[in-house]
Short mmCIF file of C-alpha atoms in Angstrom, two decimals:
data_model
loop_
_atom_site.label_atom_id
_atom_site.label_comp_id
_atom_site.label_asym_id
_atom_site.label_seq_id
_atom_site.Cartn_x
_atom_site.Cartn_y
_atom_site.Cartn_z
CA MET A 535 1.42 -16.50 -11.41
CA ARG A 536 0.79 -15.44 -7.81
CA VAL A 537 -1.78 -12.66 -7.49
CA ILE A 538 -0.75 -9.96 -5.00
CA ASP A 539 -3.24 -7.60 -3.39
CA ALA A 540 -1.22 -4.40 -3.01
CA HIS A 541 -3.67 -2.63 -0.66
CA CYS A 542 -5.02 -4.16 2.54
CA HIS A 543 -5.35 -2.86 6.09
CA ALA A 544 -4.78 -5.08 9.12
CA GLY A 545 -4.78 -4.99 12.89
CA PRO A 546 -6.50 -2.82 15.47
CA GLY A 547 -7.12 0.91 15.28
CA ASP A 548 -7.73 2.90 18.43
CA GLY A 549 -10.53 5.16 17.24
CA PHE A 550 -14.25 4.55 17.02
CA SER A 551 -15.55 6.62 14.13
CA GLY A 552 -15.87 3.71 11.69
CA PRO A 553 -14.22 0.43 10.62
CA TRP A 554 -11.25 2.34 9.20
CA ASP A 555 -9.98 3.38 12.65
CA THR A 556 -11.54 0.65 14.81
CA SER A 557 -10.40 -2.73 13.54
CA ALA A 558 -9.22 -4.47 10.38
CA PRO A 559 -9.65 -8.22 11.02
CA LEU A 560 -8.37 -10.57 8.35
CA SER A 561 -10.29 -13.84 8.84
CA ARG A 562 -13.07 -13.29 6.29
CA TYR A 563 -10.71 -11.39 4.00
CA LEU A 564 -8.30 -14.34 3.84
CA ARG A 565 -11.10 -16.80 3.13
CA ARG A 566 -12.26 -14.56 0.29
CA CYS A 567 -8.70 -14.32 -1.04
CA ALA A 568 -8.42 -18.10 -1.05
CA GLU A 569 -11.67 -18.41 -2.98
CA ALA A 570 -10.55 -15.77 -5.51
CA GLY A 571 -7.03 -17.14 -5.98
CA ILE A 572 -5.19 -14.23 -4.35
CA GLY A 573 -1.95 -15.60 -2.93
CA ALA A 574 -0.33 -12.64 -1.18
CA SER A 575 -1.30 -9.30 0.36
CA THR A 576 0.40 -6.07 1.31
CA LEU A 577 -0.66 -5.01 4.80
CA PHE A 578 -0.63 -1.69 6.58
CA ALA A 579 -2.37 -0.45 9.68
CA ALA A 580 -5.84 0.90 10.18
CA PHE A 581 -5.94 4.57 11.16
CA HIS A 582 -4.31 4.95 14.55
CA SER A 583 -3.13 7.64 16.96
CA ASP A 584 0.25 5.88 17.40
CA TYR A 585 1.63 4.41 14.20
CA ALA A 586 4.69 3.00 15.97
CA ALA A 587 2.37 0.71 17.92
CA ALA A 588 0.16 0.05 14.91
CA ASN A 589 3.13 -0.87 12.71
CA GLU A 590 4.36 -3.26 15.37
CA ALA A 591 0.98 -4.99 15.40
CA VAL A 592 1.09 -5.35 11.62
CA GLY A 593 4.68 -6.58 11.91
CA ARG A 594 3.53 -9.44 14.12
CA ILE A 595 0.90 -10.43 11.55
CA VAL A 596 3.43 -10.33 8.71
CA ALA A 597 5.93 -12.36 10.73
CA ALA A 598 3.30 -15.02 11.44
CA ARG A 599 2.88 -15.73 7.71
CA PRO A 600 6.16 -14.96 5.91
CA GLY A 601 5.68 -15.11 2.18
CA ARG A 602 1.92 -14.62 2.47
CA PHE A 603 2.19 -11.01 3.64
CA PHE A 604 4.25 -7.93 2.80
CA GLY A 605 4.20 -4.88 5.05
CA PHE A 606 4.17 -1.10 4.59
CA ALA A 607 4.90 1.32 7.44
CA PHE A 608 2.09 3.78 8.13
CA VAL A 609 3.32 7.24 9.18
CA HIS A 610 1.61 10.53 10.04
CA ALA A 611 3.25 13.52 8.37
CA GLU A 612 2.56 15.94 11.24
CA ARG A 613 2.32 13.84 14.37
CA ASP A 614 5.43 11.82 13.44
CA ARG A 615 7.43 14.84 12.35
CA GLY A 616 11.08 14.42 13.33
CA ARG A 617 10.78 10.67 13.93
CA VAL A 618 9.75 9.40 10.51
CA ARG A 619 13.20 7.97 9.85
CA SER A 620 13.29 6.07 13.13
CA LEU A 621 9.79 4.67 12.52
CA VAL A 622 10.67 3.56 9.01
CA HIS A 623 14.06 2.20 10.06
CA ARG A 624 12.37 0.06 12.71
CA ALA A 625 9.75 -1.13 10.24
CA VAL A 626 12.34 -2.09 7.62
CA THR A 627 14.97 -3.66 9.84
CA GLY A 628 12.70 -5.12 12.49
CA TYR A 629 9.65 -6.15 10.50
CA GLY A 630 10.98 -6.45 6.95
CA PHE A 631 8.53 -3.88 5.58
CA CYS A 632 9.07 -2.74 2.00
CA GLY A 633 7.12 0.50 1.64
CA ILE A 634 5.54 3.52 3.34
CA LYS A 635 1.83 4.34 3.64
CA VAL A 636 0.57 7.92 4.10
CA HIS A 637 -2.98 9.26 4.02
CA ARG A 638 -4.22 12.80 3.35
CA HIS A 639 -6.93 12.15 5.98
CA ASP A 640 -4.12 12.36 8.57
CA ALA A 641 -2.08 15.16 6.99
CA ARG A 642 -0.53 16.08 3.67
CA ILE A 643 2.66 14.20 2.89
CA SER A 644 5.90 15.94 3.90
CA ARG A 645 9.39 16.35 2.49
CA GLU A 646 10.64 14.39 5.47
CA ILE A 647 8.66 11.32 4.42
CA CYS A 648 9.80 11.57 0.81
CA GLU A 649 13.43 11.98 1.83
CA VAL A 650 13.25 8.92 4.08
CA ALA A 651 11.63 6.96 1.25
CA ALA A 652 14.49 7.95 -1.05
CA GLU A 653 17.09 6.96 1.54
CA PHE A 654 15.58 3.51 2.10
CA ARG A 655 14.54 3.07 -1.56
CA LEU A 656 10.93 2.49 -0.59
CA PRO A 657 7.80 3.16 -2.64
CA VAL A 658 5.25 5.45 -1.00
CA LEU A 659 1.55 4.65 -1.16
CA TYR A 660 -0.04 8.06 -0.63
CA ASP A 661 -3.80 8.53 -0.67
CA VAL A 662 -4.17 12.07 -2.01
CA ALA A 663 -7.92 12.06 -1.24
CA GLY A 664 -8.79 13.82 -4.49
CA GLU A 665 -5.86 16.26 -4.56
CA ALA A 666 -4.55 15.18 -7.96
CA ALA A 667 -2.12 18.10 -8.16
CA ALA A 668 -0.23 16.66 -5.18
CA ALA A 669 0.90 13.74 -7.33
CA GLU A 670 2.33 16.15 -9.92
CA LEU A 671 4.31 17.97 -7.24
CA LEU A 672 5.63 14.75 -5.71
CA ALA A 673 6.68 13.34 -9.06
CA THR A 674 8.70 16.40 -10.02
CA GLU A 675 10.24 17.13 -6.62
CA PHE A 676 11.22 13.52 -5.90
CA PRO A 677 11.84 11.82 -9.27
CA GLY A 678 13.81 9.03 -7.59
CA VAL A 679 10.87 7.92 -5.42
CA ASP A 680 8.08 5.72 -6.72
CA PHE A 681 4.63 6.91 -5.62
CA ILE A 682 1.49 4.76 -5.66
CA VAL A 683 -1.67 6.86 -5.53
CA PRO A 684 -4.54 4.48 -4.69
CA HIS A 685 -8.12 4.57 -5.95
CA LEU A 686 -7.05 6.37 -9.14
CA GLY A 687 -6.77 9.45 -6.96
CA SER A 688 -10.11 9.41 -5.13
CA PHE A 689 -11.86 6.81 -3.02
CA ALA A 690 -14.79 9.26 -2.88
CA ASP A 691 -15.61 8.55 -6.55
CA ASP A 692 -14.61 12.08 -7.57
CA TRP A 693 -14.76 11.81 -11.36
CA SER A 694 -12.97 15.11 -12.00
CA ALA A 695 -10.13 14.25 -9.62
CA GLN A 696 -9.68 10.79 -11.13
CA LEU A 697 -9.71 12.21 -14.64
CA ALA A 698 -7.12 14.84 -13.70
CA PHE A 699 -4.94 12.27 -11.98
CA THR A 700 -4.93 10.04 -15.06
CA GLY A 701 -2.97 12.71 -16.91
CA VAL A 702 -0.36 12.84 -14.14
CA LEU A 703 -0.20 9.04 -14.12
CA ALA A 704 0.50 8.94 -17.85
CA GLU A 705 3.09 11.72 -17.78
CA HIS A 706 5.36 10.75 -14.89
CA PRO A 707 7.26 7.45 -14.80
CA ASN A 708 7.42 7.42 -10.98
CA VAL A 709 3.66 7.78 -10.44
CA HIS A 710 1.50 4.67 -10.19
CA THR A 711 -2.00 3.83 -9.03
CA ASP A 712 -3.98 0.91 -7.69
CA THR A 713 -7.41 -0.38 -8.63
CA SER A 714 -8.92 -0.51 -5.14
CA GLY A 715 -12.32 1.09 -4.77
CA VAL A 716 -12.43 2.46 -8.32
CA ARG A 717 -16.10 2.35 -9.24
CA ARG A 718 -15.99 4.12 -12.62
CA PHE A 719 -14.79 1.26 -14.80
CA ASP A 720 -14.43 3.44 -17.90
CA LEU A 721 -11.91 5.62 -16.08
CA LEU A 722 -9.91 2.55 -15.06
CA GLU A 723 -9.86 1.42 -18.69
CA ARG A 724 -8.81 4.91 -19.75
CA ALA A 725 -6.00 5.02 -17.19
CA ILE A 726 -4.50 1.75 -18.37
CA GLY A 727 -4.92 2.75 -21.99
CA LEU A 728 -3.12 6.08 -21.52
CA ALA A 729 -0.53 5.21 -18.89
CA GLY A 730 0.03 1.53 -19.66
CA PRO A 731 -0.41 -1.60 -17.51
CA GLU A 732 3.02 -1.11 -15.95
CA LYS A 733 1.62 1.87 -14.02
CA VAL A 734 -1.29 0.06 -12.34
CA LEU A 735 -1.37 -2.34 -9.37
CA PHE A 736 -4.22 -4.56 -8.28
CA GLY A 737 -5.48 -3.60 -4.81
CA SER A 738 -8.63 -4.33 -2.87
CA ASP A 739 -8.66 -1.97 0.15
CA GLY A 740 -9.40 -5.05 2.21
CA PRO A 741 -10.58 -6.23 4.57
CA TRP A 742 -13.52 -3.85 4.13
CA LEU A 743 -13.90 -4.32 0.37
CA HIS A 744 -14.24 -7.82 -1.07
CA PRO A 745 -10.93 -8.83 -2.70
CA GLY A 746 -12.66 -11.16 -5.15
CA LEU A 747 -14.94 -8.40 -6.35
CA GLU A 748 -12.01 -6.00 -6.76
CA LEU A 749 -10.05 -8.68 -8.64
CA ALA A 750 -12.98 -9.22 -11.00
CA LYS A 751 -12.62 -5.63 -12.21
CA VAL A 752 -9.07 -6.35 -13.33
CA ARG A 753 -10.11 -9.56 -15.06
CA LEU A 754 -12.88 -7.67 -16.88
CA LEU A 755 -10.33 -5.33 -18.43
CA ARG A 756 -9.51 -8.29 -20.72
CA LEU A 757 -5.83 -7.39 -20.79
CA PRO A 758 -3.34 -9.55 -22.69
CA PRO A 759 -1.80 -12.14 -20.32
CA ALA A 760 1.53 -10.32 -20.00
CA ALA A 761 -0.17 -7.01 -19.21
CA GLU A 762 -2.54 -8.61 -16.70
CA ALA A 763 0.42 -10.25 -14.97
CA LEU A 764 1.98 -6.81 -14.50
CA VAL A 765 -1.14 -5.46 -12.81
CA LEU A 766 -1.76 -8.55 -10.68
CA GLY A 767 1.66 -8.72 -9.07
CA GLU A 768 4.69 -8.06 -11.18
CA ASN A 769 4.46 -4.28 -10.84
CA PHE A 770 4.34 -4.56 -7.05
CA LEU A 771 7.36 -6.87 -6.99
CA ARG A 772 9.29 -4.51 -9.26
CA LEU A 773 8.52 -1.42 -7.16
CA THR A 774 9.51 -3.15 -3.91
CA ARG A 775 12.43 -5.20 -5.22
CA ALA A 776 15.18 -2.92 -3.94
CA ALA A 777 13.61 -2.62 -0.50
CA ARG A 778 12.99 -6.35 -0.19
CA ALA A 779 16.53 -7.19 -1.28
CA ALA A 780 18.15 -4.64 1.04
CA ALA A 781 16.06 -5.22 4.16
CA PRO A 782 18.09 -8.15 5.60
CA ARG A 783 21.36 -6.26 5.16
CA ARG A 784 20.00 -3.27 7.04
CA SER A 785 19.16 -5.34 10.10
CA SER A 786 21.74 -5.77 12.81
CA CYS A 787 19.97 -9.01 13.78
CA THR A 788 20.11 -10.79 10.43
CA ARG A 789 22.55 -11.73 7.72
CA PRO A 790 21.84 -12.15 4.01
CA GLY A 791 20.00 -15.40 3.44
CA ALA A 792 19.05 -15.82 7.08
CA ARG A 793 15.46 -15.78 8.21
CA ARG A 794 14.54 -12.51 9.83
CA PRO A 795 13.48 -12.94 13.47
CA ALA A 796 9.92 -12.00 14.32
CA PRO A 797 9.42 -8.80 16.32
CA ALA A 798 8.67 -9.14 20.00
CA THR A 799 5.12 -10.19 20.60
CA ARG A 800 2.60 -9.27 23.23
CA GLY A 801 0.54 -12.39 22.66
CA PRO A 802 -0.26 -15.10 20.14
CA VAL A 803 -1.28 -14.19 16.62
CA ARG A 804 -4.03 -16.42 15.29
CA LEU A 805 -4.79 -16.38 11.59
CA PRO A 806 -6.74 -18.86 9.50
CA PRO A 807 -4.67 -21.25 7.39
#
């Protein structure tokens, strides 16, 4: 079974307030993945003022290691208003991306993003930053879209938000979560117990969190082998299956079964083996 990290940032940011908007280098992260037995990763940009440029940079990284990386398109609900479809279309047809990433730190998710996700049959990884009620609204308004709410609803270790989100996770079939950055192990156990292993994806929030450490949390849940396999990769493959299957047909530059050409590059991409 190939373990898939469903949550990793990559490439340069253009801010300077912290690692999250400055740079997300992968060298140490990939060495740690190799040591931990993590065989694939889903990449999306660091925070950036121009997600078209940031997605292109991630696209080059994904193209350099096909099969090792999946890609999600990062979009800003307010700044990209009116061009979300074009950004996502480029990411899907040009880079082979299979999902959308949105963060409450930028802006609250919009109908536009959800409608584009429905059109392209893409899952949306939306960090609600503690606003658990947002997941309830999304699930009911867009039942045909799969939403992945990372960190069990709060990277800030907000116990009340994570507890509230667990109820939404258990109730709605199109709401999922990932394990990245969840520090309250009892809540992670509770979430899987109530919602089931098919609702949870392994994620690390790399490269800033250690993927081996994050993987150890999943191993310590002592799930039956079939349930652990769901969390460690099968759920991600199921949620992205339609997007991954349709991506070559959407591209004017590829045909089914043909290898997708890499996006135009501005320079060599060097990654460790």
